[in-house]
Coordinates of C-alpha atoms and ligand atoms in Angstrom, one line a residue:
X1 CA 136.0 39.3 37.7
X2 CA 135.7 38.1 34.1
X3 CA 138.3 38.8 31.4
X4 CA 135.1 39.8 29.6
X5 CA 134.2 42.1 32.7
X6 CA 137.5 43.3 33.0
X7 CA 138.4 46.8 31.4
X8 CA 140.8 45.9 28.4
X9 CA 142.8 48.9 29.5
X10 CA 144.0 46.7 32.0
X11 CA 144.2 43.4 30.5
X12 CA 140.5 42.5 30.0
X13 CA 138.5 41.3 26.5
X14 CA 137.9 44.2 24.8
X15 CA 133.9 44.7 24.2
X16 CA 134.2 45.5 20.2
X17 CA 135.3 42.4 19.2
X18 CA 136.4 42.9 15.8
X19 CA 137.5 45.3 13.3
X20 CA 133.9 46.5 11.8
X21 CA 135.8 48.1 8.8
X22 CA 132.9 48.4 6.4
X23 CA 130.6 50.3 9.2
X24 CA 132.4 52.9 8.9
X25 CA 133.6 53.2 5.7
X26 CA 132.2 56.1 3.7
X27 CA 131.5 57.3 0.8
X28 CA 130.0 54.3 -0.3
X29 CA 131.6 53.5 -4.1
X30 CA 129.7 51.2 -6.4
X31 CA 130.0 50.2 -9.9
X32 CA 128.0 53.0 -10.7
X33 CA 130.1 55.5 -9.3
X34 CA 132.6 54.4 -11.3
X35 CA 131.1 53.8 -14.5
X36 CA 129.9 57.7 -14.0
X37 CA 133.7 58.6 -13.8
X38 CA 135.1 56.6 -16.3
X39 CA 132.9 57.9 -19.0
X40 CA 133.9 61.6 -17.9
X41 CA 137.3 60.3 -18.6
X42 CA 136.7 58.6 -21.7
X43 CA 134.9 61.2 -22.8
X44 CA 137.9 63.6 -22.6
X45 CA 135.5 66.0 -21.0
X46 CA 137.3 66.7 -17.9
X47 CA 137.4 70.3 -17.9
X48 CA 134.1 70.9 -19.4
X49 CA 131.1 71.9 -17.6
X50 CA 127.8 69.1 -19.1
X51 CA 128.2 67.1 -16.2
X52 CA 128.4 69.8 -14.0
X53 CA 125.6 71.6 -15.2
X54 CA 123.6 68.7 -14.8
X55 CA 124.8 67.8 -11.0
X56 CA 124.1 71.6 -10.2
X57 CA 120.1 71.1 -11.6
X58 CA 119.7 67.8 -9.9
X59 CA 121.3 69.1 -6.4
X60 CA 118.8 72.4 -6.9
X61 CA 116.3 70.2 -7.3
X62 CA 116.7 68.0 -4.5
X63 CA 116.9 71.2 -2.4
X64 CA 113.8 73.1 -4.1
X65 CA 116.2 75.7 -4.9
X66 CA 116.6 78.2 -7.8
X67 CA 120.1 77.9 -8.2
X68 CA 123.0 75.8 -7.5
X69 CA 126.6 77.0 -8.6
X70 CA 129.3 74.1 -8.5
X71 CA 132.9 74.8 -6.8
X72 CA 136.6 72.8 -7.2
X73 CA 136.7 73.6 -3.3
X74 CA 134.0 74.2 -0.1
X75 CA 136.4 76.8 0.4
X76 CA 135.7 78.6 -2.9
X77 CA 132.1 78.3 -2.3
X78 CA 132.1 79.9 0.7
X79 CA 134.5 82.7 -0.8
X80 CA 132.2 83.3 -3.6
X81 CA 129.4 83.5 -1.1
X82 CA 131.1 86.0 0.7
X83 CA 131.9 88.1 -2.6
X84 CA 128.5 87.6 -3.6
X85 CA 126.8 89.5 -0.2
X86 CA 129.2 91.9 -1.4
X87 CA 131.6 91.5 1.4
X88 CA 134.6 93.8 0.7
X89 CA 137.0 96.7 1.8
X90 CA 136.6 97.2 5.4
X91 CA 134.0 94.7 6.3
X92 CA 132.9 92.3 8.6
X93 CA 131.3 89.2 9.2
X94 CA 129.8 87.6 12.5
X95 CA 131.0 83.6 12.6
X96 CA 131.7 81.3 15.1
X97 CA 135.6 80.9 16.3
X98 CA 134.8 76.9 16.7
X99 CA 134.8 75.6 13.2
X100 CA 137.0 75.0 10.6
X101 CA 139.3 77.9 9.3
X102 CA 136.9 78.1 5.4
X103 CA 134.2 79.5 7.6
X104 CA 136.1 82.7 8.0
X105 CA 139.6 83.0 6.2
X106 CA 138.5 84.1 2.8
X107 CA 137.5 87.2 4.3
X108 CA 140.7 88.6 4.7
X109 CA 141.5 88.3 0.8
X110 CA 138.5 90.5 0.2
X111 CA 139.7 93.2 2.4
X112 CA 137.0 92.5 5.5
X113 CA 137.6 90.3 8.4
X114 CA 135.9 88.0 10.9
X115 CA 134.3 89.0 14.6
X116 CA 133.7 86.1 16.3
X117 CA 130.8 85.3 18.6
X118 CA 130.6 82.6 21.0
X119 CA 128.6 79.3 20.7
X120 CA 126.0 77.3 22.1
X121 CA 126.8 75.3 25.3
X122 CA 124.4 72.5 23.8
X123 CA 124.2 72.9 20.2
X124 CA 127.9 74.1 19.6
X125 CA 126.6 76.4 17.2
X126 CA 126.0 80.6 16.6
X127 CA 124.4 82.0 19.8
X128 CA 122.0 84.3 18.9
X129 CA 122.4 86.2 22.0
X130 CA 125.8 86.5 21.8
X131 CA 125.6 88.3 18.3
X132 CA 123.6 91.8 18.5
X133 CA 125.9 93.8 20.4
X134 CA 128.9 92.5 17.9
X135 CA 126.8 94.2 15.0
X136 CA 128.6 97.4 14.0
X137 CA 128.2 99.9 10.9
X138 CA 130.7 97.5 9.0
X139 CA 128.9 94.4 9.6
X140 CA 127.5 93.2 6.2
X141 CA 126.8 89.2 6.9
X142 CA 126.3 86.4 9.8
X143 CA 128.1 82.6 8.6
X144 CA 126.5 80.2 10.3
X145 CA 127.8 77.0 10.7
X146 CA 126.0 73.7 10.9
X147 CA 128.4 72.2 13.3
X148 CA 128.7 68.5 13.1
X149 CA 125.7 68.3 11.9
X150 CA 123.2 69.9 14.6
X151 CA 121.5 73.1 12.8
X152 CA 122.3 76.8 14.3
X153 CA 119.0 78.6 15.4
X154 CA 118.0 79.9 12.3
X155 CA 115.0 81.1 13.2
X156 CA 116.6 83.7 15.7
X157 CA 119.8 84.3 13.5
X158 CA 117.5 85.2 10.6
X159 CA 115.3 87.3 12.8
X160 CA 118.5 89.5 14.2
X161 CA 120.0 89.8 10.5
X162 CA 116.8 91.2 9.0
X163 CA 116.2 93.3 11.5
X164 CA 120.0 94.8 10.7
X165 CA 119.8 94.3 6.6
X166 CA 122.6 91.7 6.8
X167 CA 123.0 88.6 4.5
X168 CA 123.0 85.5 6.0
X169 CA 125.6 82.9 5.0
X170 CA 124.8 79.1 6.0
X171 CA 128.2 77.1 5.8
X172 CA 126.4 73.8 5.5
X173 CA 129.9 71.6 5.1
X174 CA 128.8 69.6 8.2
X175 CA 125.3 69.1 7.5
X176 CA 124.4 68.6 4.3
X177 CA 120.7 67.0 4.2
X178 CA 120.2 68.0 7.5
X179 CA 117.1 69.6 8.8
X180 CA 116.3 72.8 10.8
X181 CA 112.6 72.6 12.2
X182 CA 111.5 70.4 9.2
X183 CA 113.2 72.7 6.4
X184 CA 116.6 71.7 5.0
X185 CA 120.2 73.2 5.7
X186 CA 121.0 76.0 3.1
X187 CA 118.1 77.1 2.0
X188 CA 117.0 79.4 4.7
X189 CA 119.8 81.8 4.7
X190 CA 120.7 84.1 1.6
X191 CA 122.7 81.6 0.4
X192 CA 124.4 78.1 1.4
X193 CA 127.9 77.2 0.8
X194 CA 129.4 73.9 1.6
X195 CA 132.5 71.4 1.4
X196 CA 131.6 68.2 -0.5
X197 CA 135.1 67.0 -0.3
X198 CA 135.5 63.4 0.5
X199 CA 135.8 63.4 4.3
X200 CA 132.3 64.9 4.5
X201 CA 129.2 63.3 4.9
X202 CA 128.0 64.4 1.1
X203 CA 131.3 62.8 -0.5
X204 CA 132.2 63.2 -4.2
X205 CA 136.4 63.8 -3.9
X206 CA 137.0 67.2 -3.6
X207 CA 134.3 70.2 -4.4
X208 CA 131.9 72.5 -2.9
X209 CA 128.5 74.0 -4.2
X210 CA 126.6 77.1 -3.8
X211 CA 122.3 77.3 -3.2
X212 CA 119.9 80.7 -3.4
X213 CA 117.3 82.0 -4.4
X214 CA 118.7 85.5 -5.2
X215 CA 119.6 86.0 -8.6
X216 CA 122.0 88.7 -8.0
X217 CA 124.0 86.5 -5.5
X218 CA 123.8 83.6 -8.1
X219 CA 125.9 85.7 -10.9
X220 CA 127.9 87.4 -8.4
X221 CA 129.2 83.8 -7.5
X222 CA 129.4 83.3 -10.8
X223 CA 131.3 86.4 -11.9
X224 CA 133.7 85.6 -9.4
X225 CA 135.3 82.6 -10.3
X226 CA 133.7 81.3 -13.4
X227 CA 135.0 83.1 -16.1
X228 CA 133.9 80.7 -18.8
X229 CA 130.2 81.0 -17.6
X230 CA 130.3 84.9 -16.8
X231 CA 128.4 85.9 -20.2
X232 CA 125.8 86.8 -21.9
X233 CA 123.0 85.6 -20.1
X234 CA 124.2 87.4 -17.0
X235 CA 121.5 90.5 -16.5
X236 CA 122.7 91.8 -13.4
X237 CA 123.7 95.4 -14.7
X238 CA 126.4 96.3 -12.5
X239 CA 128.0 92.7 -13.8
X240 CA 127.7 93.2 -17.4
X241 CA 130.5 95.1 -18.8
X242 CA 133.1 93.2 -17.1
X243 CA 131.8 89.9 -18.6
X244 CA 134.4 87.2 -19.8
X245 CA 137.1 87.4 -16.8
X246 CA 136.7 86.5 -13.0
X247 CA 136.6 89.6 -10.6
X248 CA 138.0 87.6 -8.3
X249 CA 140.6 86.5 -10.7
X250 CA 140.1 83.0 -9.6
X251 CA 138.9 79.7 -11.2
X252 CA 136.6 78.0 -9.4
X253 CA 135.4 75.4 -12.0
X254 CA 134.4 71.6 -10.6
X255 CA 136.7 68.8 -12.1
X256 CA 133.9 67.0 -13.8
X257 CA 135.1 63.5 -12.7
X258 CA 133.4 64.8 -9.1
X259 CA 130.6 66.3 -10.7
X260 CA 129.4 62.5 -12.1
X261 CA 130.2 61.2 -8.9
X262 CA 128.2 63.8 -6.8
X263 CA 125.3 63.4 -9.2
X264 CA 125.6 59.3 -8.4
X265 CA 125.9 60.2 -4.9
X266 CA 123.1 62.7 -4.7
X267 CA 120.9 59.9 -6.1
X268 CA 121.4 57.2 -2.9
X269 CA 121.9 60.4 -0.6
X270 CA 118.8 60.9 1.2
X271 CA 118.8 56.9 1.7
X272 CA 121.9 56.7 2.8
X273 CA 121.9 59.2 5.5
X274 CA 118.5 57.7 6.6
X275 CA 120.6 55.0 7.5
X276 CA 123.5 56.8 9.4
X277 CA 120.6 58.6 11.5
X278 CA 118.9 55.4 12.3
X279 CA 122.2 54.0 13.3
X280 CA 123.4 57.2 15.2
X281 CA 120.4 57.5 17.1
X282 CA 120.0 53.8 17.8
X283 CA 123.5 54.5 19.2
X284 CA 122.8 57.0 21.9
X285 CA 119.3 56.3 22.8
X286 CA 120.8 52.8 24.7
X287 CA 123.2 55.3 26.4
X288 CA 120.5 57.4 27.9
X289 CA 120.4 56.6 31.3
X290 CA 124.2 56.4 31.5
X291 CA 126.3 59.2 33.7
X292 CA 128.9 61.2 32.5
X293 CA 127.7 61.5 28.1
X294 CA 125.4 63.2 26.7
X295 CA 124.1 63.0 23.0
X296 CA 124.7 65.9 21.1
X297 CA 121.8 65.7 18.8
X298 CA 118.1 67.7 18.9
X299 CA 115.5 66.5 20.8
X300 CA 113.2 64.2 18.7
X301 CA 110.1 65.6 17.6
X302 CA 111.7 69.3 17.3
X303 CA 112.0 68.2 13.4
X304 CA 115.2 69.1 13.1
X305 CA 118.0 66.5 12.4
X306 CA 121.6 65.7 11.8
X307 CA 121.5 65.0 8.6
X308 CA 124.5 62.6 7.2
X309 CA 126.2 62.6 11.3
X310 CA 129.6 64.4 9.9
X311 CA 132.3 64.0 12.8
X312 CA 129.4 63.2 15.2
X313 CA 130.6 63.5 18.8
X314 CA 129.5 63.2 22.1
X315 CA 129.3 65.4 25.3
X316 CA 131.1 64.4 28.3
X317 CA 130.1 65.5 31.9
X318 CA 134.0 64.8 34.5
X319 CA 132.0 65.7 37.6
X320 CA 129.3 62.9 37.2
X321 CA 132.5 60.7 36.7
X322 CA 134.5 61.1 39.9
X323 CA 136.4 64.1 37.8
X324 CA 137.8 61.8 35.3
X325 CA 139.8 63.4 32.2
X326 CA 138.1 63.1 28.9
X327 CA 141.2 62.2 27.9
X328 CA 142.0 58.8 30.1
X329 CA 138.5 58.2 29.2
X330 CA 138.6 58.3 25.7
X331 CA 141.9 56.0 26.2
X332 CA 139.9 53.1 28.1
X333 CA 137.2 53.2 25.4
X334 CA 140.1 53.3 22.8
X335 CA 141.2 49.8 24.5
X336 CA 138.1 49.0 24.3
X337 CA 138.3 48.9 20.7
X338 CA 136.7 51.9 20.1
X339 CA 138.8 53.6 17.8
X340 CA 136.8 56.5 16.7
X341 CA 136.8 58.2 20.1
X342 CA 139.0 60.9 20.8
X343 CA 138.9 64.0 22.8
X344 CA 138.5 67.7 21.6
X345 CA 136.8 68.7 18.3
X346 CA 138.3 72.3 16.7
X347 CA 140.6 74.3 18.2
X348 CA 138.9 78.4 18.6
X349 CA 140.0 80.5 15.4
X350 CA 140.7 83.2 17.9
X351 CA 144.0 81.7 19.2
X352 CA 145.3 81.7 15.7
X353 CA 147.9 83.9 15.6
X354 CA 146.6 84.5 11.7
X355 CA 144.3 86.5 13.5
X356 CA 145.8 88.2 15.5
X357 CA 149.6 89.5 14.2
X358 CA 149.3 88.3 10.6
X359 CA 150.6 90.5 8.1
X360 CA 149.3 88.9 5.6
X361 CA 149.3 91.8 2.3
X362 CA 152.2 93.8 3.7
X363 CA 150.2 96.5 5.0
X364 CA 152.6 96.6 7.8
X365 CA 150.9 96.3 11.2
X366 CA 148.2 93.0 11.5
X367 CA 145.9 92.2 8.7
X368 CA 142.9 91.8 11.5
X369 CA 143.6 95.4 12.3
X370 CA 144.0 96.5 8.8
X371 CA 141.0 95.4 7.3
X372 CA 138.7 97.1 10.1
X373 CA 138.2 100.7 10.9
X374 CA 139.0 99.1 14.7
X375 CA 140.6 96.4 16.7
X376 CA 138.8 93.5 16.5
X377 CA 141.3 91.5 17.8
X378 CA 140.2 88.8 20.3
X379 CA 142.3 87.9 23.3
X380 CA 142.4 84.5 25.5
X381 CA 139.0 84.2 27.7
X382 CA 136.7 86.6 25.5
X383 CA 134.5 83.3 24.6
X384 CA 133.7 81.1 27.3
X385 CA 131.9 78.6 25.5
X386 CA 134.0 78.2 22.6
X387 CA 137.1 78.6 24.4
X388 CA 136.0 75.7 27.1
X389 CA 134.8 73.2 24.5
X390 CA 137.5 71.0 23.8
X391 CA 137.4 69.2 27.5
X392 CA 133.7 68.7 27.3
X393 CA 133.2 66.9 23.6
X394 CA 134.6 63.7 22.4
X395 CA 134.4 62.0 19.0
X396 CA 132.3 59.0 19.1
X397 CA 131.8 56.2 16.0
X398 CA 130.5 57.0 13.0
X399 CA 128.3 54.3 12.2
X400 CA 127.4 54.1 8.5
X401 CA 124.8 51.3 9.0
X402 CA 122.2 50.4 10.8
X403 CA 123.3 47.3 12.0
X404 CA 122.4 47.0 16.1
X405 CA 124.3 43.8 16.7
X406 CA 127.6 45.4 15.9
X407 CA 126.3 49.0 17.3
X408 CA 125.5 47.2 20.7
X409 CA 129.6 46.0 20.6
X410 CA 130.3 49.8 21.2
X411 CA 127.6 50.6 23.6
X412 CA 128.7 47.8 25.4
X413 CA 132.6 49.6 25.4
X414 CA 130.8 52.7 26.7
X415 CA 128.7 50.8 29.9
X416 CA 131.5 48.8 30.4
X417 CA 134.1 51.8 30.9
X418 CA 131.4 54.5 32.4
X419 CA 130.8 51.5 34.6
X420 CA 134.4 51.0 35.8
X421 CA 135.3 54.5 35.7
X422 CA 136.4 54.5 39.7
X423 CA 139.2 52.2 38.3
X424 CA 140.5 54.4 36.0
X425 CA 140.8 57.4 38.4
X426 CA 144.2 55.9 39.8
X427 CA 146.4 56.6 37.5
X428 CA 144.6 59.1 35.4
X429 CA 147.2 61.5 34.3
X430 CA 145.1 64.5 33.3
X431 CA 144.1 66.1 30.1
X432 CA 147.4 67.8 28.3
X433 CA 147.5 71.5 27.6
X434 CA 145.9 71.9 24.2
X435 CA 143.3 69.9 23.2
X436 CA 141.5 69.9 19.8
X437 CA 142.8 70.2 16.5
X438 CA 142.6 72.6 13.4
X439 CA 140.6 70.2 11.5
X440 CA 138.0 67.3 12.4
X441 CA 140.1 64.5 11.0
X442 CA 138.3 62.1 9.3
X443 CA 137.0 59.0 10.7
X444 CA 139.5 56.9 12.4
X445 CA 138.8 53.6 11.5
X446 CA 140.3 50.8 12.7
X447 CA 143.3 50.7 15.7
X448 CA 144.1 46.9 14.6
X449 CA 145.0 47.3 11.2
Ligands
LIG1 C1 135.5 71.3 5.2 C2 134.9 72.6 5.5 C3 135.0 73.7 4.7 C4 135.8 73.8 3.5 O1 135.6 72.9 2.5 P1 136.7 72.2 1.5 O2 135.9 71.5 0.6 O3 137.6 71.4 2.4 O4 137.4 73.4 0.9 C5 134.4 74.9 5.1 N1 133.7 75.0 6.3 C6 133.6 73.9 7.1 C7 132.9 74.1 8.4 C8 134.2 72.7 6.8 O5 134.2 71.7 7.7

């Protein structure tokens, strides 16, 4: 056997050969990024809102939406969203478990709280069969997530929440750009909320922004956390005499040094993502035919898409592999030289103690159980999908370009380990107890730094 044939777990050449540092770096910062933030700077206009207003028209724009509402956080979008459906006392929203705590968390500050549903054994997002018989007198809104970038089943989702009158709330941090059946991500719910901090694929340092259609959602947003623009030209009624300060006595404002980047960003977006998918794809369509993976992506011609490939990750199958652990896996392809894979994406909501025994407003029993007219409380083994997730998913390179010499270095890591993996069943110690974290780190880039 070759060095070159050899697994590098055990001594072999690794098959990435080198480092590959600008493939995955992201976002991508030119000269005109920074020009953009250096005039907010010189400008003294930091705080101000011109820049902003501008980066709000131009992302409406690019998503043929009415409105666009710029946040400091994703999380504050999503709040504001959540405010604006009129979430409040005694509430409750239908949301994934799998996904990052902003999907859900606010709730609890407006007095309603979360009731998870399972997910998608294939998509990893909202089942819509898992969501009618969750629907109760308090339920006012579905949050969808986008998660990692492969779209929800909107079309069913929307179909079940207009049958019931409730909002729909598309959490879009993972997808931004993305496509559901040829239409894009956020603009088919009531509203979309979504993270464009700088571990994202839509990358400006840290913000979020709010899209509808609905006026009445629009100034609610704005009415929550955005006192400076909560004035006169506000004509929902019920909003009017309380003009001037936030209901949510928050401040939401976008610093305006990432408002010029995003509106840079927004410019090469749809270009630059083209590429990622190109790349992404190219990736996993010369792993086909291999045992044991599976792409998580839509099938091609469905029109749907990734969009920008945020945390994009793999399935793995242990039975088509002799009953080899993701996790020994993952650690030959590691040796391989393929940083970027790891096993486990989010860890379930639902084992959070926050949800479960939290006292979080001094009500004095659980905030979960406060904020409901019932238990909603959800113990170990109540989501089978969600709950089982973390064995079957890895995360696999995020390729930036589409570059197919270096792309075929780590699809050469993948045959040569998938190839070997009888090897690697000797002294494969198992997966460890939890896998998963609370958040999708950001790309791993390099382990030879
Ligand atoms: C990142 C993220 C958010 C929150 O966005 P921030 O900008 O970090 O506040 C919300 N939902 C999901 C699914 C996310 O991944």
């Amino acid at each position: 056997m070759s060095a070159h044939d050899k697994l590098a777990l055990f001594g072999g050449h690794p098959a990435v050969r080198s480092d590959h540092y600008e493939m995955f770096k992201w976002p991508i910062v030119t000269e005109e990024d920074e020009a953009a933030v250096l005039a907010v700077l010189r400008s003294g206009n930091m705080s101000g809102t011109d820049v902003t207003l501008q980066f709000e028209q131009e992302f409406a724009d690019w998503l043929k939406m009415d409105f666009a509402l710029a946040f400091n956080t994703g999380t504050a979008s999503i709040h504001a969203a959540m405010y604006a459906c009129k979430i409040g006392v005694g509430d409750e929203i239908i949301c994934p478990s799998l996904t990052y705590w902003a999907t859900a968390l606010q709730v609890f500050s407006l007095g309603g709280t979360p009731v998870f549903a399972d997910v998608e054994a294939d998509s990893l997002g909202l089942d819509p069969d898992d969501i009618e018989h969750r629907i109760t007198e308090r339920t006012k809104a579905i949050v969808v997530v986008h998660y990692m970038g492969y779209p929800a089943d909107m079309d069913r989702i929307m179909e079940i929440a207009r049958r019931h009158n409730l909002k729909v709330i598309e959490d879009v941090s993972h997808a931004q750009g993305g496509l559901y059946k040829g239409r894009k991500l956020g603009t088919i719910g009531d509203v979309g909320a979504m993270s464009l901090m700088t571990g994202k694929s839509f990358a400006i340092g840290e913000g979020g922004i709010l899209v509808t259609n609905d006026r009445e959602i629009y100034e609610r947003a704005i009415a929550f956390g955005h006192y400076e623009r909560y004035g006169a030209h506000i004509v929902s009624e019920e909003l009017k005499p309380f003009a001037g300060l936030p209901l949510g006595g928050y401040k939401f404002r976008m610093h305006q040094m990432s408002s010029a980047v995003g509106r840079v960003q927004l410019k090469h977006y749809e270009q630059r993502i083209a590429q990622i998918d190109k790349a992404m794809n190219y990736f996993w369509d010369q792993l086909e035919d291999l045992p044991g993976i599976r792409a998580h992506r839509p099938s091609s011609g469905s029109g749907s898409s990734m969009g920008g490939w945020y945390s994009p990750h793999g399935f793995y199958v242990s039975d088509e592999l002799g009953g080899l652990s993701i996790t020994r896996f993952c650690e030959a392809l590691q040796a391989e030289g393929a940083a970027g894979c790891y096993p486990g994406c989010n860890l379930p909501l639902h084992q959070h103690p926050i949800f479960h025994d939290a006292d979080l407003y001094g009500h004095g029993k659980p905030t979960r159980i406060a904020n409901s007219a019932r238990d909603v409380r959800f113990e170990a083994g109540s989501l089978d999908v969600t709950e089982h997730v973390n064995v079957r998913v890895f995360a696999i390179p995020w390729f930036k370009h589409d570059k197919a010499s270096i792309i075929d270095e780590y699809v050469q890591a993948f045959r040569k380990v998938i190839g070997h993996y009888q090897e690697l069943l000797e002294m494969d110690p198992g997966n460890p107890q939890q896998m998963g974290k609370w958040n999708l780190s950001s790309a791993v880039i390099s382990n030879r730094h």
